[in-house]
Amino acid sequence: MKITKLETVPVKLPLKKPISSAIHSIRSVGCVLVYLETDQGITGQSYVFTINASRLKVYDEMINSFAYLLEGRDARYVEAIWEDIWSEINP
């Protein structure tokens, strides 16, 4: 079961009521929806969440930069894939 495609969808979600502190106010949160497709038609779904939605583009770009570590890999070997991504982040 090989991973054939990584797709991300950044989503900015406005809050009904801002979360405020003495120094700033959070008016929205961000999520990057993550989809992995396999050659057997199975789609995996997950997300990355950030309170600081202004950094949403950075998260999206980071996740997409791992596509070469995912595509062509067997989706059942999650631990090995995770170790490769972790090594990429922390050389």
Short mmCIF file of N, CA and C in Angstrom, two decimals, residues 17-79:
data_model
loop_
_atom_site.label_atom_id
_atom_site.label_comp_id
_atom_site.label_asym_id
_atom_site.label_seq_id
_atom_site.Cartn_x
_atom_site.Cartn_y
_atom_site.Cartn_z
N LYS A 17 -15.34 34.63 19.91
CA LYS A 17 -14.91 35.64 20.87
C LYS A 17 -13.38 35.60 20.92
N PRO A 18 -12.70 36.72 20.70
CA PRO A 18 -11.23 36.73 20.74
C PRO A 18 -10.69 36.30 22.10
N ILE A 19 -9.53 35.68 22.09
CA ILE A 19 -8.80 35.34 23.31
C ILE A 19 -7.77 36.44 23.49
N SER A 20 -7.89 37.18 24.57
CA SER A 20 -7.03 38.35 24.75
C SER A 20 -6.15 38.22 25.98
N SER A 21 -5.00 38.85 25.88
CA SER A 21 -4.09 38.98 27.02
C SER A 21 -3.67 40.45 27.09
N ALA A 22 -2.74 40.74 27.96
CA ALA A 22 -2.28 42.13 28.10
C ALA A 22 -1.52 42.61 26.88
N ILE A 23 -0.97 41.67 26.08
CA ILE A 23 -0.12 42.09 24.96
C ILE A 23 -0.71 41.87 23.57
N HIS A 24 -1.70 40.99 23.45
CA HIS A 24 -2.28 40.79 22.12
C HIS A 24 -3.63 40.08 22.22
N SER A 25 -4.25 39.93 21.06
CA SER A 25 -5.56 39.30 20.97
C SER A 25 -5.55 38.28 19.83
N ILE A 26 -6.04 37.08 20.12
CA ILE A 26 -6.12 36.03 19.10
C ILE A 26 -7.55 36.02 18.58
N ARG A 27 -7.70 36.29 17.29
CA ARG A 27 -9.03 36.37 16.69
C ARG A 27 -9.36 35.15 15.82
N SER A 28 -8.33 34.34 15.54
CA SER A 28 -8.56 33.14 14.73
C SER A 28 -7.49 32.10 15.06
N VAL A 29 -7.79 30.87 14.72
CA VAL A 29 -6.82 29.78 14.85
C VAL A 29 -6.63 29.18 13.46
N GLY A 30 -5.57 28.43 13.30
CA GLY A 30 -5.30 27.84 12.00
C GLY A 30 -5.16 26.34 12.07
N CYS A 31 -5.57 25.69 11.01
CA CYS A 31 -5.39 24.25 10.86
C CYS A 31 -4.89 23.99 9.45
N VAL A 32 -4.01 23.03 9.34
CA VAL A 32 -3.65 22.51 8.02
C VAL A 32 -4.24 21.11 7.96
N LEU A 33 -5.22 20.92 7.11
CA LEU A 33 -5.81 19.60 6.91
C LEU A 33 -4.86 18.82 6.01
N VAL A 34 -4.56 17.59 6.39
CA VAL A 34 -3.57 16.79 5.68
C VAL A 34 -4.25 15.52 5.17
N TYR A 35 -4.07 15.23 3.89
CA TYR A 35 -4.63 14.04 3.26
C TYR A 35 -3.51 13.26 2.59
N LEU A 36 -3.45 11.96 2.85
CA LEU A 36 -2.53 11.07 2.16
C LEU A 36 -3.35 10.06 1.38
N GLU A 37 -3.04 9.91 0.10
CA GLU A 37 -3.73 8.93 -0.73
C GLU A 37 -2.79 7.77 -1.01
N THR A 38 -3.36 6.57 -1.15
CA THR A 38 -2.56 5.39 -1.47
C THR A 38 -2.98 4.82 -2.82
N ASP A 39 -2.14 3.93 -3.32
CA ASP A 39 -2.42 3.28 -4.60
C ASP A 39 -3.58 2.30 -4.51
N GLN A 40 -4.08 2.04 -3.30
CA GLN A 40 -5.23 1.14 -3.13
C GLN A 40 -6.52 1.91 -2.88
N GLY A 41 -6.48 3.24 -3.09
CA GLY A 41 -7.68 4.05 -2.96
C GLY A 41 -8.02 4.46 -1.53
N ILE A 42 -7.14 4.17 -0.60
CA ILE A 42 -7.37 4.55 0.80
C ILE A 42 -6.82 5.96 1.01
N THR A 43 -7.59 6.79 1.70
CA THR A 43 -7.15 8.15 2.03
C THR A 43 -7.07 8.28 3.54
N GLY A 44 -5.90 8.72 4.02
CA GLY A 44 -5.72 9.02 5.43
C GLY A 44 -5.90 10.51 5.64
N GLN A 45 -6.45 10.87 6.80
CA GLN A 45 -6.70 12.27 7.10
C GLN A 45 -6.15 12.62 8.47
N SER A 46 -5.60 13.82 8.57
CA SER A 46 -5.12 14.33 9.85
C SER A 46 -5.11 15.85 9.79
N TYR A 47 -4.56 16.48 10.82
CA TYR A 47 -4.47 17.93 10.81
C TYR A 47 -3.33 18.39 11.69
N VAL A 48 -2.87 19.59 11.42
CA VAL A 48 -1.90 20.29 12.26
C VAL A 48 -2.61 21.57 12.72
N PHE A 49 -2.54 21.84 14.00
CA PHE A 49 -3.28 22.95 14.60
C PHE A 49 -2.30 23.99 15.13
N THR A 50 -2.62 25.25 14.93
CA THR A 50 -1.83 26.33 15.50
C THR A 50 -2.75 27.43 16.02
N ILE A 51 -2.42 27.95 17.18
CA ILE A 51 -3.20 29.06 17.72
C ILE A 51 -2.88 30.34 16.97
N ASN A 52 -1.67 30.44 16.46
CA ASN A 52 -1.24 31.63 15.74
C ASN A 52 -1.49 31.44 14.24
N ALA A 53 -2.67 31.80 13.79
CA ALA A 53 -3.05 31.59 12.39
C ALA A 53 -2.18 32.37 11.41
N SER A 54 -1.47 33.38 11.89
CA SER A 54 -0.60 34.14 10.99
C SER A 54 0.57 33.30 10.50
N ARG A 55 0.85 32.19 11.15
CA ARG A 55 1.94 31.29 10.75
C ARG A 55 1.44 30.10 9.93
N LEU A 56 0.19 30.13 9.55
CA LEU A 56 -0.43 29.01 8.85
C LEU A 56 0.30 28.64 7.57
N LYS A 57 0.72 29.61 6.80
CA LYS A 57 1.42 29.35 5.55
C LYS A 57 2.73 28.61 5.80
N VAL A 58 3.41 28.94 6.88
CA VAL A 58 4.68 28.27 7.22
C VAL A 58 4.44 26.79 7.51
N TYR A 59 3.41 26.49 8.30
CA TYR A 59 3.08 25.10 8.60
C TYR A 59 2.74 24.34 7.32
N ASP A 60 1.94 24.95 6.46
CA ASP A 60 1.55 24.31 5.21
C ASP A 60 2.78 24.01 4.34
N GLU A 61 3.67 24.97 4.22
CA GLU A 61 4.88 24.77 3.41
C GLU A 61 5.77 23.69 4.02
N MET A 62 5.88 23.67 5.36
CA MET A 62 6.71 22.67 6.00
C MET A 62 6.17 21.26 5.73
N ILE A 63 4.88 21.08 5.89
CA ILE A 63 4.28 19.77 5.66
C ILE A 63 4.48 19.34 4.21
N ASN A 64 4.26 20.24 3.27
CA ASN A 64 4.45 19.90 1.86
C ASN A 64 5.90 19.60 1.53
N SER A 65 6.83 20.16 2.29
CA SER A 65 8.24 19.89 2.03
C SER A 65 8.62 18.44 2.35
N PHE A 66 7.76 17.73 3.08
CA PHE A 66 8.02 16.33 3.42
C PHE A 66 7.46 15.36 2.38
N ALA A 67 6.85 15.85 1.33
CA ALA A 67 6.21 14.98 0.34
C ALA A 67 7.18 13.94 -0.20
N TYR A 68 8.43 14.34 -0.45
CA TYR A 68 9.40 13.40 -1.02
C TYR A 68 9.74 12.27 -0.04
N LEU A 69 9.51 12.48 1.25
CA LEU A 69 9.74 11.43 2.25
C LEU A 69 8.55 10.49 2.37
N LEU A 70 7.42 10.87 1.79
CA LEU A 70 6.19 10.09 1.92
C LEU A 70 5.83 9.33 0.65
N GLU A 71 5.88 10.02 -0.48
CA GLU A 71 5.41 9.42 -1.73
C GLU A 71 6.26 8.21 -2.10
N GLY A 72 5.57 7.11 -2.40
CA GLY A 72 6.24 5.87 -2.74
C GLY A 72 6.49 4.96 -1.55
N ARG A 73 6.27 5.45 -0.34
CA ARG A 73 6.49 4.65 0.86
C ARG A 73 5.25 3.83 1.19
N ASP A 74 5.47 2.72 1.89
CA ASP A 74 4.38 1.87 2.35
C ASP A 74 3.73 2.54 3.56
N ALA A 75 2.45 2.86 3.46
CA ALA A 75 1.74 3.59 4.51
C ALA A 75 1.64 2.81 5.81
N ARG A 76 1.87 1.51 5.76
CA ARG A 76 1.77 0.70 6.98
C ARG A 76 2.98 0.85 7.89
N TYR A 77 4.07 1.43 7.38
CA TYR A 77 5.28 1.58 8.17
C TYR A 77 5.38 2.99 8.74
N VAL A 78 4.41 3.33 9.57
CA VAL A 78 4.29 4.67 10.13
C VAL A 78 5.53 5.05 10.94
N GLU A 79 6.02 4.13 11.76
CA GLU A 79 7.17 4.45 12.62
C GLU A 79 8.40 4.81 11.79
#
